[in-house]
Coordinates of N, CA, C and O in Angstrom, one line a residue:
X1 N 0.8 -1.2 0.0 CA 0.0 0.0 0.0 C 0.8 1.3 0.0 O 0.3 2.4 -0.1
X2 N 2.1 1.1 0.2 CA 3.0 2.3 0.1 C 3.2 3.1 1.4 O 4.0 4.0 1.5
X3 N 2.4 2.7 2.4 CA 2.6 3.4 3.7 C 3.8 3.0 4.4 O 4.2 1.8 4.4
X4 N 4.4 3.9 5.2 CA 5.5 3.6 6.1 C 5.0 2.8 7.3 O 4.0 3.0 7.8
X5 N 5.8 1.7 7.7 CA 5.4 1.0 8.9 C 5.8 1.9 10.1 O 7.0 2.3 10.3
X6 N 4.8 2.2 10.9 CA 5.0 3.0 12.1 C 5.4 2.2 13.3 O 6.3 2.5 14.1
X7 N 4.7 1.0 13.5 CA 5.0 0.2 14.6 C 4.6 -1.2 14.4 O 3.6 -1.5 13.7
X8 N 5.3 -2.2 15.0 CA 4.9 -3.6 15.0 C 4.6 -3.9 16.5 O 5.4 -3.7 17.4
X9 N 3.4 -4.4 16.7 CA 2.9 -4.6 18.1 C 2.4 -6.1 18.2 O 1.4 -6.4 17.7
X10 N 3.2 -6.9 19.0 CA 2.7 -8.2 19.2 C 1.7 -8.2 20.4 O 1.8 -7.5 21.3
X11 N 0.6 -9.0 20.3 CA -0.4 -9.1 21.3 C -1.0 -10.5 21.2 O -1.6 -10.8 20.2
X12 N -0.8 -11.3 22.2 CA -1.3 -12.7 22.2 C -0.6 -13.4 21.1 O 0.6 -13.4 20.9
X13 N -1.4 -14.1 20.2 CA -0.8 -14.8 19.1 C -1.0 -14.0 17.8 O -1.1 -14.6 16.7
X14 N -1.0 -12.7 17.9 CA -1.2 -11.8 16.7 C -0.1 -10.8 16.7 O 0.5 -10.4 17.7
X15 N 0.2 -10.4 15.4 CA 1.1 -9.2 15.2 C 0.3 -8.2 14.5 O -0.3 -8.4 13.4
X16 N 0.3 -7.0 15.1 CA -0.4 -5.8 14.5 C 0.6 -4.9 13.9 O 1.6 -4.5 14.5
X17 N 0.5 -4.7 12.6 CA 1.3 -3.8 11.8 C 0.6 -2.5 11.6 O -0.4 -2.4 10.8
X18 N 1.1 -1.5 12.3 CA 0.5 -0.1 12.2 C 1.2 0.7 11.1 O 2.4 0.8 11.2
X19 N 0.4 1.2 10.2 CA 0.9 2.1 9.2 C 0.1 3.4 9.3 O -0.8 3.5 10.2
X20 N 0.4 4.4 8.5 CA -0.2 5.7 8.6 C -1.7 5.6 8.4 O -2.5 6.2 9.1
X21 N -2.2 4.9 7.4 CA -3.6 4.8 7.1 C -4.1 3.3 7.0 O -5.1 3.1 6.4
X22 N -3.3 2.4 7.5 CA -3.7 1.0 7.4 C -3.2 0.2 8.6 O -2.2 0.6 9.2
X23 N -3.9 -0.8 9.0 CA -3.5 -1.8 10.0 C -3.6 -3.2 9.4 O -4.7 -3.5 8.9
X24 N -2.6 -3.9 9.6 CA -2.6 -5.3 9.1 C -2.5 -6.2 10.4 O -1.6 -6.0 11.2
X25 N -3.4 -7.2 10.5 CA -3.4 -8.1 11.6 C -3.0 -9.5 11.1 O -3.7 -10.1 10.3
X26 N -1.9 -10.0 11.7 CA -1.4 -11.3 11.3 C -1.5 -12.3 12.4 O -1.2 -11.9 13.6
X27 N -2.0 -13.5 12.2 CA -2.0 -14.5 13.2 C -0.6 -15.2 13.1 O -0.1 -15.5 12.0
X28 N 0.0 -15.4 14.3 CA 1.4 -16.0 14.3 C 1.1 -17.5 14.6 O 0.7 -17.9 15.7
X29 N 1.4 -18.3 13.6 CA 1.3 -19.8 13.8 C 2.5 -20.4 14.4 O 2.5 -21.4 15.2
X30 N 3.7 -19.8 14.1 CA 5.0 -20.2 14.7 C 5.9 -19.1 14.4 O 5.6 -18.1 13.8
X31 N 7.1 -19.2 15.0 CA 8.1 -18.1 14.9 C 8.8 -18.1 13.5 O 9.5 -17.1 13.3
X32 N 8.5 -19.0 12.6 CA 9.1 -19.0 11.3 C 8.4 -18.0 10.4 O 7.2 -17.9 10.5
X33 N 9.1 -17.4 9.5 CA 8.5 -16.3 8.7 C 7.3 -16.8 7.8 O 6.4 -16.0 7.5
X34 N 7.3 -18.0 7.4 CA 6.3 -18.5 6.5 C 5.0 -18.9 7.3 O 4.0 -19.3 6.7
X35 N 5.0 -18.8 8.6 CA 3.8 -19.1 9.4 C 3.1 -17.9 9.9 O 2.5 -18.0 11.0
X36 N 3.1 -16.8 9.2 CA 2.3 -15.7 9.5 C 1.2 -15.6 8.5 O 1.4 -15.6 7.3
X37 N -0.1 -15.6 9.0 CA -1.2 -15.5 8.1 C -2.0 -14.2 8.3 O -2.3 -13.9 9.5
X38 N -2.2 -13.5 7.2 CA -3.0 -12.2 7.3 C -4.4 -12.6 7.7 O -5.1 -13.3 6.9
X39 N -4.9 -12.0 8.8 CA -6.3 -12.3 9.3 C -7.2 -11.1 8.9 O -8.4 -11.4 8.6
X40 N -6.7 -9.9 8.9 CA -7.5 -8.8 8.6 C -6.7 -7.6 8.2 O -5.6 -7.4 8.7
X41 N -7.2 -6.8 7.2 CA -6.6 -5.6 6.8 C -7.6 -4.5 7.0 O -8.8 -4.6 6.5
X42 N -7.3 -3.5 7.8 CA -8.2 -2.4 8.1 C -7.6 -1.1 7.5 O -6.5 -0.7 7.8
X43 N -8.4 -0.6 6.5 CA -7.8 0.6 5.9 C -8.6 1.9 6.3 O -9.7 1.8 6.8
X44 N -8.0 3.0 6.2 CA -8.6 4.3 6.6 C -8.2 4.7 8.0 O -8.5 5.9 8.3
X45 N -7.6 3.9 8.8 CA -7.2 4.3 10.1 C -5.8 3.7 10.3 O -5.4 2.8 9.7
X46 N -5.0 4.3 11.3 CA -3.7 3.8 11.6 C -3.1 4.7 12.6 O -3.8 5.2 13.5
X47 N -1.8 5.0 12.5 CA -1.1 5.9 13.4 C 0.0 6.6 12.7 O 0.6 6.0 11.9
X48 N 0.2 7.8 13.1 CA 1.3 8.6 12.5 C 2.6 8.6 13.3 O 3.6 8.9 12.8
X49 N 2.5 8.2 14.6 CA 3.6 8.3 15.5 C 3.7 7.0 16.3 O 2.7 6.5 16.8
X50 N 4.9 6.5 16.5 CA 5.0 5.2 17.3 C 4.6 5.5 18.8 O 4.2 4.5 19.4
X51 N 4.7 6.7 19.2 CA 4.2 7.0 20.6 C 2.7 7.1 20.7 O 2.2 7.4 21.8
X52 N 2.0 6.9 19.6 CA 0.5 7.0 19.7 C -0.1 5.6 19.7 O -1.3 5.5 19.3
X53 N 0.6 4.7 20.2 CA 0.1 3.3 20.3 C 0.6 2.8 21.7 O 1.7 2.9 22.0
X54 N -0.4 2.2 22.4 CA 0.0 1.7 23.7 C -0.8 0.4 24.0 O -2.0 0.3 23.7
X55 N -0.2 -0.5 24.7 CA -0.8 -1.7 25.1 C -1.5 -1.5 26.4 O -0.9 -0.9 27.4
X56 N -2.8 -1.9 26.6 CA -3.5 -1.8 27.8 C -4.1 -3.2 28.1 O -4.1 -4.1 27.2
X57 N -4.7 -3.4 29.3 CA -5.3 -4.7 29.5 C -6.5 -5.0 28.6 O -7.0 -6.1 28.5
X58 N -7.0 -3.9 28.0 CA -8.2 -4.1 27.1 C -7.9 -4.3 25.6 O -8.7 -4.6 24.8
X59 N -6.6 -4.1 25.3 CA -6.2 -4.3 23.9 C -5.2 -3.1 23.6 O -4.7 -2.5 24.5
X60 N -4.9 -2.9 22.3 CA -4.0 -1.8 21.9 C -4.8 -0.6 21.6 O -5.8 -0.6 20.9
X61 N -4.5 0.5 22.2 CA -5.1 1.8 22.0 C -4.1 2.6 21.0 O -2.9 2.5 21.2
X62 N -4.7 3.3 20.1 CA -3.9 4.0 19.1 C -4.7 5.3 18.7 O -5.9 5.3 18.8
X63 N -3.9 6.3 18.2 CA -4.5 7.5 17.7 C -4.0 7.8 16.3 O -2.9 7.6 16.0
X64 N -4.9 8.4 15.6 CA -4.6 9.0 14.3 C -5.3 10.3 14.2 O -5.8 10.9 15.2
X65 N -5.3 10.9 13.0 CA -6.0 12.2 12.8 C -7.5 12.2 13.1 O -8.0 13.3 13.4
X66 N -8.1 11.1 12.9 CA -9.6 11.0 13.0 C -10.1 10.6 14.3 O -11.2 11.0 14.7
X67 N -9.4 9.7 15.0 CA -10.0 9.1 16.2 C -8.9 8.5 17.1 O -7.8 8.2 16.7
X68 N -9.3 8.2 18.3 CA -8.6 7.3 19.2 C -9.4 6.0 19.3 O -10.6 6.1 19.6
X69 N -8.7 4.9 19.1 CA -9.4 3.6 19.0 C -8.7 2.6 19.9 O -7.6 2.7 20.3
X70 N -9.5 1.5 20.1 CA -9.1 0.4 20.8 C -9.2 -0.8 19.9 O -10.3 -1.0 19.3
X71 N -8.1 -1.6 19.7 CA -8.2 -2.7 18.9 C -8.0 -4.0 19.8 O -7.0 -4.0 20.5
X72 N -9.0 -4.8 19.7 CA -9.0 -6.0 20.6 C -9.3 -7.2 19.6 O -10.3 -7.3 19.0
X73 N -8.3 -8.1 19.5 CA -8.4 -9.2 18.6 C -8.5 -8.6 17.2 O -7.6 -8.0 16.7
X74 N -9.6 -8.8 16.5 CA -9.8 -8.3 15.1 C -10.7 -7.1 15.1 O -11.0 -6.6 14.0
X75 N -11.3 -6.7 16.2 CA -12.3 -5.7 16.3 C -11.7 -4.3 16.7 O -10.9 -4.3 17.6
X76 N -12.2 -3.3 16.1 CA -11.8 -1.9 16.4 C -13.0 -1.2 17.0 O -14.0 -1.2 16.4
X77 N -12.8 -0.5 18.1 CA -13.8 0.3 18.7 C -13.2 1.7 18.9 O -12.1 1.9 19.4
X78 N -14.0 2.7 18.4 CA -13.6 4.1 18.6 C -13.9 4.6 20.0 O -15.0 4.5 20.4
X79 N -12.9 5.0 20.7 CA -13.0 5.5 22.1 C -13.4 7.0 22.1 O -14.0 7.5 23.0
X80 N -13.0 7.7 21.0 CA -13.1 9.2 21.0 C -14.4 9.7 20.4 O -14.6 10.9 20.2
X81 N -15.4 8.8 20.2 CA -16.6 9.2 19.6 C -17.3 10.3 20.3 O -17.8 11.3 19.7
X82 N -17.3 10.3 21.6 CA -18.0 11.3 22.4 C -17.4 12.7 22.3 O -18.0 13.7 22.5
X83 N -16.1 12.7 22.0 CA -15.4 14.0 21.8 C -14.9 14.2 20.4 O -13.9 14.9 20.2
X84 N -15.5 13.6 19.5 CA -15.0 13.5 18.1 C -14.8 14.9 17.5 O -13.7 15.2 16.9
X85 N -15.7 15.8 17.6 CA -15.5 17.1 17.0 C -14.4 17.9 17.7 O -13.6 18.5 17.0
X86 N -14.3 17.8 19.0 CA -13.1 18.4 19.7 C -11.8 17.8 19.3 O -10.8 18.5 19.0
X87 N -11.8 16.5 19.2 CA -10.6 15.7 18.9 C -10.1 16.1 17.5 O -8.9 16.3 17.3
X88 N -11.0 16.1 16.6 CA -10.5 16.4 15.2 C -10.1 17.8 15.0 O -9.4 18.1 14.0
X89 N -10.5 18.7 15.9 CA -10.1 20.1 15.7 C -8.8 20.5 16.4 O -8.3 21.6 16.3
X90 N -8.3 19.5 17.2 CA -7.0 19.8 17.9 C -5.9 20.0 17.0 O -5.8 19.4 15.9
X91 N -5.1 21.0 17.3 CA -4.0 21.3 16.4 C -2.7 20.7 16.9 O -1.9 21.4 17.5
X92 N -2.5 19.4 16.7 CA -1.3 18.7 17.2 C -0.1 19.2 16.4 O -0.2 19.6 15.3
X93 N 1.0 19.3 17.1 CA 2.2 19.8 16.5 C 3.2 18.6 16.2 O 4.4 18.8 16.1
X94 N 2.7 17.4 16.1 CA 3.6 16.3 15.8 C 4.1 15.6 17.1 O 5.0 14.8 17.1
X95 N 3.5 16.0 18.2 CA 4.0 15.4 19.5 C 2.9 14.5 20.1 O 2.9 14.4 21.4
X96 N 2.1 13.9 19.4 CA 1.0 13.1 19.9 C 1.6 11.9 20.6 O 2.6 11.3 20.2
X97 N 1.0 11.6 21.8 CA 1.5 10.4 22.6 C 0.3 9.9 23.4 O -0.6 10.7 23.8
X98 N 0.3 8.6 23.6 CA -0.7 8.0 24.4 C 0.0 7.2 25.6 O 1.1 6.6 25.4
X99 N -0.6 7.3 26.7 CA -0.1 6.5 27.9 C -1.2 6.0 28.7 O -2.3 6.4 28.6
X100 N -0.9 4.9 29.4 CA -1.9 4.2 30.2 C -1.5 4.2 31.7 O -0.4 3.7 32.0
X101 N -2.3 4.6 32.6 CA -2.1 4.5 34.0 C -2.9 3.4 34.6 O -4.1 3.5 34.6
X102 N -2.3 2.3 35.0 CA -3.0 1.1 35.4 C -3.6 1.2 36.8 O -4.6 0.6 37.1
X103 N -3.1 2.1 37.6 CA -3.7 2.4 39.0 C -5.0 3.1 38.8 O -6.0 2.7 39.4
X104 N -5.1 4.1 38.0 CA -6.3 4.9 37.8 C -7.2 4.3 36.6 O -8.3 4.8 36.4
X105 N -6.6 3.3 35.9 CA -7.3 2.7 34.8 C -7.7 3.8 33.7 O -8.8 3.8 33.3
X106 N -6.7 4.6 33.4 CA -7.0 5.8 32.6 C -6.0 5.8 31.4 O -4.8 5.6 31.6
X107 N -6.5 6.2 30.3 CA -5.7 6.4 29.1 C -5.5 7.9 29.0 O -6.4 8.7 29.0
X108 N -4.2 8.3 28.8 CA -3.9 9.8 28.6 C -3.5 10.0 27.1 O -2.8 9.2 26.6
X109 N -4.0 11.1 26.6 CA -3.7 11.4 25.2 C -3.2 12.9 25.2 O -3.9 13.8 25.5
X110 N -1.9 13.0 24.9 CA -1.2 14.3 24.7 C -1.2 14.6 23.2 O -0.6 13.9 22.5
X111 N -1.9 15.7 22.9 CA -2.0 16.0 21.4 C -0.9 17.0 20.9 O -0.8 17.3 19.8
X112 N -0.1 17.5 21.8 CA 1.0 18.3 21.4 C 2.1 18.3 22.5 O 1.9 18.2 23.7
X113 N 3.4 18.4 22.0 CA 4.5 18.4 22.9 C 4.5 19.5 23.9 O 5.1 19.5 24.9
X114 N 3.9 20.6 23.5 CA 4.1 21.9 24.2 C 2.8 22.4 24.9 O 2.8 23.4 25.5
X115 N 1.7 21.6 24.9 CA 0.5 22.0 25.6 C 0.5 21.7 27.0 O 1.2 20.7 27.4
X116 N -0.2 22.4 27.9 CA -0.2 22.1 29.3 C -1.4 21.2 29.7 O -1.7 21.0 30.9
X117 N -2.1 20.7 28.7 CA -3.3 19.9 29.0 C -3.3 18.7 28.1 O -2.6 18.7 27.0
X118 N -4.0 17.7 28.5 CA -4.2 16.5 27.7 C -5.6 15.9 28.0 O -6.2 16.3 28.9
X119 N -6.0 15.0 27.2 CA -7.3 14.4 27.4 C -7.1 13.1 28.1 O -6.1 12.4 27.9
X120 N -8.0 12.7 28.9 CA -7.9 11.4 29.6 C -9.2 10.7 29.5 O -10.3 11.2 29.5
X121 N -9.1 9.4 29.3 CA -10.3 8.5 29.1 C -10.2 7.5 30.3 O -9.3 6.7 30.4
X122 N -11.3 7.5 31.1 CA -11.3 6.5 32.2 C -12.1 5.3 31.7 O -13.2 5.4 31.3
X123 N -11.4 4.2 31.8 CA -12.1 2.9 31.4 C -13.2 2.5 32.3 O -14.1 1.8 31.8
X124 N -13.1 2.8 33.6 CA -14.2 2.5 34.5 C -15.5 3.2 34.2 O -16.6 2.5 34.1
X125 N -15.5 4.5 34.0 CA -16.7 5.2 33.7 C -16.9 5.4 32.2 O -18.0 5.9 31.8
X126 N -16.0 5.0 31.4 CA -16.0 5.1 29.9 C -16.3 6.6 29.5 O -17.2 6.8 28.7
X127 N -15.6 7.5 30.1 CA -15.8 8.9 29.8 C -14.5 9.7 29.7 O -13.5 9.2 30.2
X128 N -14.6 10.8 29.0 CA -13.4 11.6 28.8 C -13.5 12.9 29.7 O -14.5 13.3 30.0
X129 N -12.3 13.4 30.0 CA -12.2 14.6 30.7 C -10.9 15.3 30.3 O -10.0 14.6 29.8
X130 N -10.8 16.6 30.4 CA -9.6 17.4 30.1 C -8.7 17.4 31.3 O -9.2 17.8 32.4
X131 N -7.5 17.0 31.2 CA -6.6 16.9 32.3 C -5.6 18.1 32.2 O -4.8 18.1 31.2
X132 N -5.6 19.0 33.0 CA -4.6 20.1 33.1 C -3.6 19.8 34.1 O -3.9 19.2 35.2
X133 N -2.4 20.0 33.8 CA -1.3 19.7 34.7 C -0.2 20.7 34.6 O 0.1 21.2 33.5
X134 N 0.4 21.0 35.7 CA 1.5 22.0 35.7 C 2.8 21.5 35.3 O 3.8 22.2 35.2
X135 N 2.9 20.2 35.1 CA 4.2 19.6 34.7 C 4.5 19.9 33.2 O 5.7 19.8 32.8
X136 N 3.5 20.1 32.5 CA 3.7 20.3 31.0 C 3.9 21.7 30.7 O 3.1 22.3 29.9
X137 N 4.9 22.3 31.2 CA 5.3 23.7 30.8 C 6.4 23.8 29.9 O 7.0 24.8 29.6
X138 N 6.8 22.6 29.3 CA 7.8 22.5 28.3 C 7.6 21.3 27.5 O 6.6 20.6 27.7
X139 N 8.5 21.0 26.6 CA 8.3 19.8 25.7 C 8.4 18.6 26.6 O 9.3 18.5 27.4
X140 N 7.6 17.6 26.2 CA 7.6 16.3 26.9 C 7.9 15.2 25.9 O 7.7 15.3 24.8
X141 N 8.3 14.1 26.5 CA 8.5 12.9 25.7 C 7.3 12.1 25.5 O 6.2 12.5 25.8
X142 N 7.5 10.8 25.0 CA 6.4 9.9 25.0 C 6.0 9.6 26.4 O 6.7 9.9 27.4
X143 N 4.8 9.0 26.6 CA 4.4 8.6 27.9 C 4.7 7.2 28.3 O 4.5 6.3 27.4
X144 N 5.4 7.0 29.4 CA 5.8 5.6 29.8 C 5.2 5.2 31.1 O 4.7 6.1 31.9
X145 N 5.3 4.0 31.4 CA 4.7 3.4 32.7 C 5.9 3.2 33.7 O 6.9 2.6 33.3
X146 N 5.7 3.8 34.9 CA 6.7 3.7 35.9 C 6.7 2.3 36.5 O 5.8 1.5 36.3
X147 N 7.6 2.0 37.4 CA 7.6 0.7 38.0 C 6.5 0.5 39.0 O 6.1 -0.6 39.4
X148 N 5.8 1.7 39.4 CA 4.7 1.6 40.2 C 3.4 1.7 39.4 O 2.3 2.0 39.9
X149 N 3.5 1.4 38.1 CA 2.3 1.4 37.2 C 1.6 2.7 37.0 O 0.4 2.8 36.8
X150 N 2.4 3.8 37.1 CA 1.9 5.2 36.9 C 2.4 5.7 35.6 O 3.5 5.5 35.2
X151 N 1.5 6.5 34.9 CA 1.9 7.1 33.6 C 2.8 8.3 33.9 O 2.5 9.2 34.7
X152 N 4.0 8.4 33.2 CA 4.9 9.4 33.4 C 5.5 9.9 32.0 O 5.4 9.2 31.1
X153 N 6.0 11.1 32.0 CA 6.6 11.7 30.9 C 7.9 12.4 31.3 O 8.0 12.9 32.4
X154 N 8.9 12.4 30.4 CA 10.2 13.1 30.7 C 10.1 14.5 30.2 O 9.7 14.8 29.1
X155 N 10.4 15.4 31.1 CA 10.3 16.9 30.7 C 11.7 17.3 30.3 O 12.7 17.3 31.0
X156 N 11.8 17.7 29.0 CA 13.1 17.9 28.4 C 13.9 19.1 29.0 O 15.1 18.9 29.2
X157 N 13.3 20.2 29.3 CA 14.1 21.3 29.8 C 14.5 21.2 31.2 O 15.6 21.6 31.6
X158 N 13.7 20.6 32.1 CA 14.0 20.5 33.5 C 14.8 19.2 33.8 O 15.3 19.0 34.9
X159 N 14.8 18.3 32.8 CA 15.4 16.9 33.0 C 14.8 16.2 34.1 O 15.5 15.4 34.8
X160 N 13.5 16.3 34.3 CA 12.8 15.5 35.4 C 11.7 14.7 34.8 O 11.3 14.9 33.7
X161 N 11.4 13.6 35.5 CA 10.3 12.8 35.1 C 9.0 13.3 35.8 O 9.0 13.4 37.1
X162 N 8.0 13.5 35.1 CA 6.8 14.0 35.7 C 5.7 12.9 35.7 O 5.5 12.2 34.8
X163 N 5.0 12.9 36.9 CA 3.9 11.9 37.1 C 2.6 12.6 36.6 O 2.2 13.7 37.1
X164 N 2.0 12.1 35.6 CA 0.8 12.7 34.9 C -0.4 12.8 35.9 O -1.0 13.8 35.9
X165 N -0.6 11.8 36.6 CA -1.9 11.7 37.4 C -1.9 12.8 38.5 O -2.9 13.5 38.6
X166 N -0.8 13.1 39.2 CA -0.9 14.1 40.2 C -0.1 15.4 39.9 O -0.1 16.3 40.6
X167 N 0.5 15.4 38.7 CA 1.2 16.6 38.2 C 2.5 16.9 38.9 O 2.9 18.1 38.9
X168 N 3.1 16.0 39.5 CA 4.4 16.3 40.3 C 5.6 15.8 39.5 O 5.5 14.9 38.7
X169 N 6.7 16.5 39.6 CA 7.9 16.1 39.0 C 8.7 15.3 40.0 O 8.5 15.4 41.2
X170 N 9.5 14.4 39.6 CA 10.3 13.6 40.5 C 11.8 13.7 40.2 O 12.2 14.8 39.9
X171 N 12.5 12.7 40.4 CA 14.0 12.8 40.3 C 14.5 13.2 38.9 O 13.7 13.3 38.0
X172 N 15.8 13.5 38.8 CA 16.3 13.9 37.6 C 16.7 12.7 36.7 O 17.4 12.8 35.7
X173 N 16.4 11.5 37.2 CA 16.7 10.3 36.4 C 15.5 9.4 36.4 O 14.6 9.4 37.3
X174 N 15.4 8.6 35.4 CA 14.3 7.6 35.3 C 14.9 6.2 35.4 O 16.0 6.0 34.9
X175 N 14.2 5.3 35.9 CA 14.6 3.9 36.0 C 14.1 3.2 34.7 O 12.9 3.2 34.5
X176 N 15.0 2.6 34.0 CA 14.6 2.0 32.7 C 14.9 0.5 32.9 O 16.0 0.1 33.2
X177 N 13.9 -0.4 32.7 CA 14.0 -1.8 32.8 C 13.8 -2.4 31.5 O 12.9 -2.0 30.8
X178 N 14.5 -3.5 31.2 CA 14.3 -4.2 30.0 C 14.1 -5.7 30.4 O 14.3 -6.1 31.5
X179 N 13.7 -6.4 29.4 CA 13.5 -7.9 29.7 C 14.8 -8.6 29.8 O 15.8 -8.3 29.2

């Protein structure tokens, strides 16, 4: 289709290939290359940034210019339908990022690197609210999950890690763990 691959996301026995305007879902039959079977091709939605895709207990959440969606198995559900007009009018500057806070069961969507607010979707109430926070007074990174399962972002000018939920900055270093 000519689109750039933005992200490869494994989930369960599937591989999700996110492109700008397409998503390909492959079933993984074994780890050998010939054992990947295309299960579904979804056109018209995708993701423009690798930081706009996050794994949650509910499936993969992702954002593009039109909507924020949840993909679970082969099915896509639009989460941003209730705020669709507002969402589509946001003037993102290329800094879109999604993060998930497992303690609050909340999805955070930052539509710009330099804005002081972001949108939050609570999975318990299935509702959106505007989250203002004082930690976003400068450019921020992608949203990551701390060791305590809290959504955080790195603040580039202060060199601190900011906790999104309570708006506090923490130490000048982040703990990064790998498998």
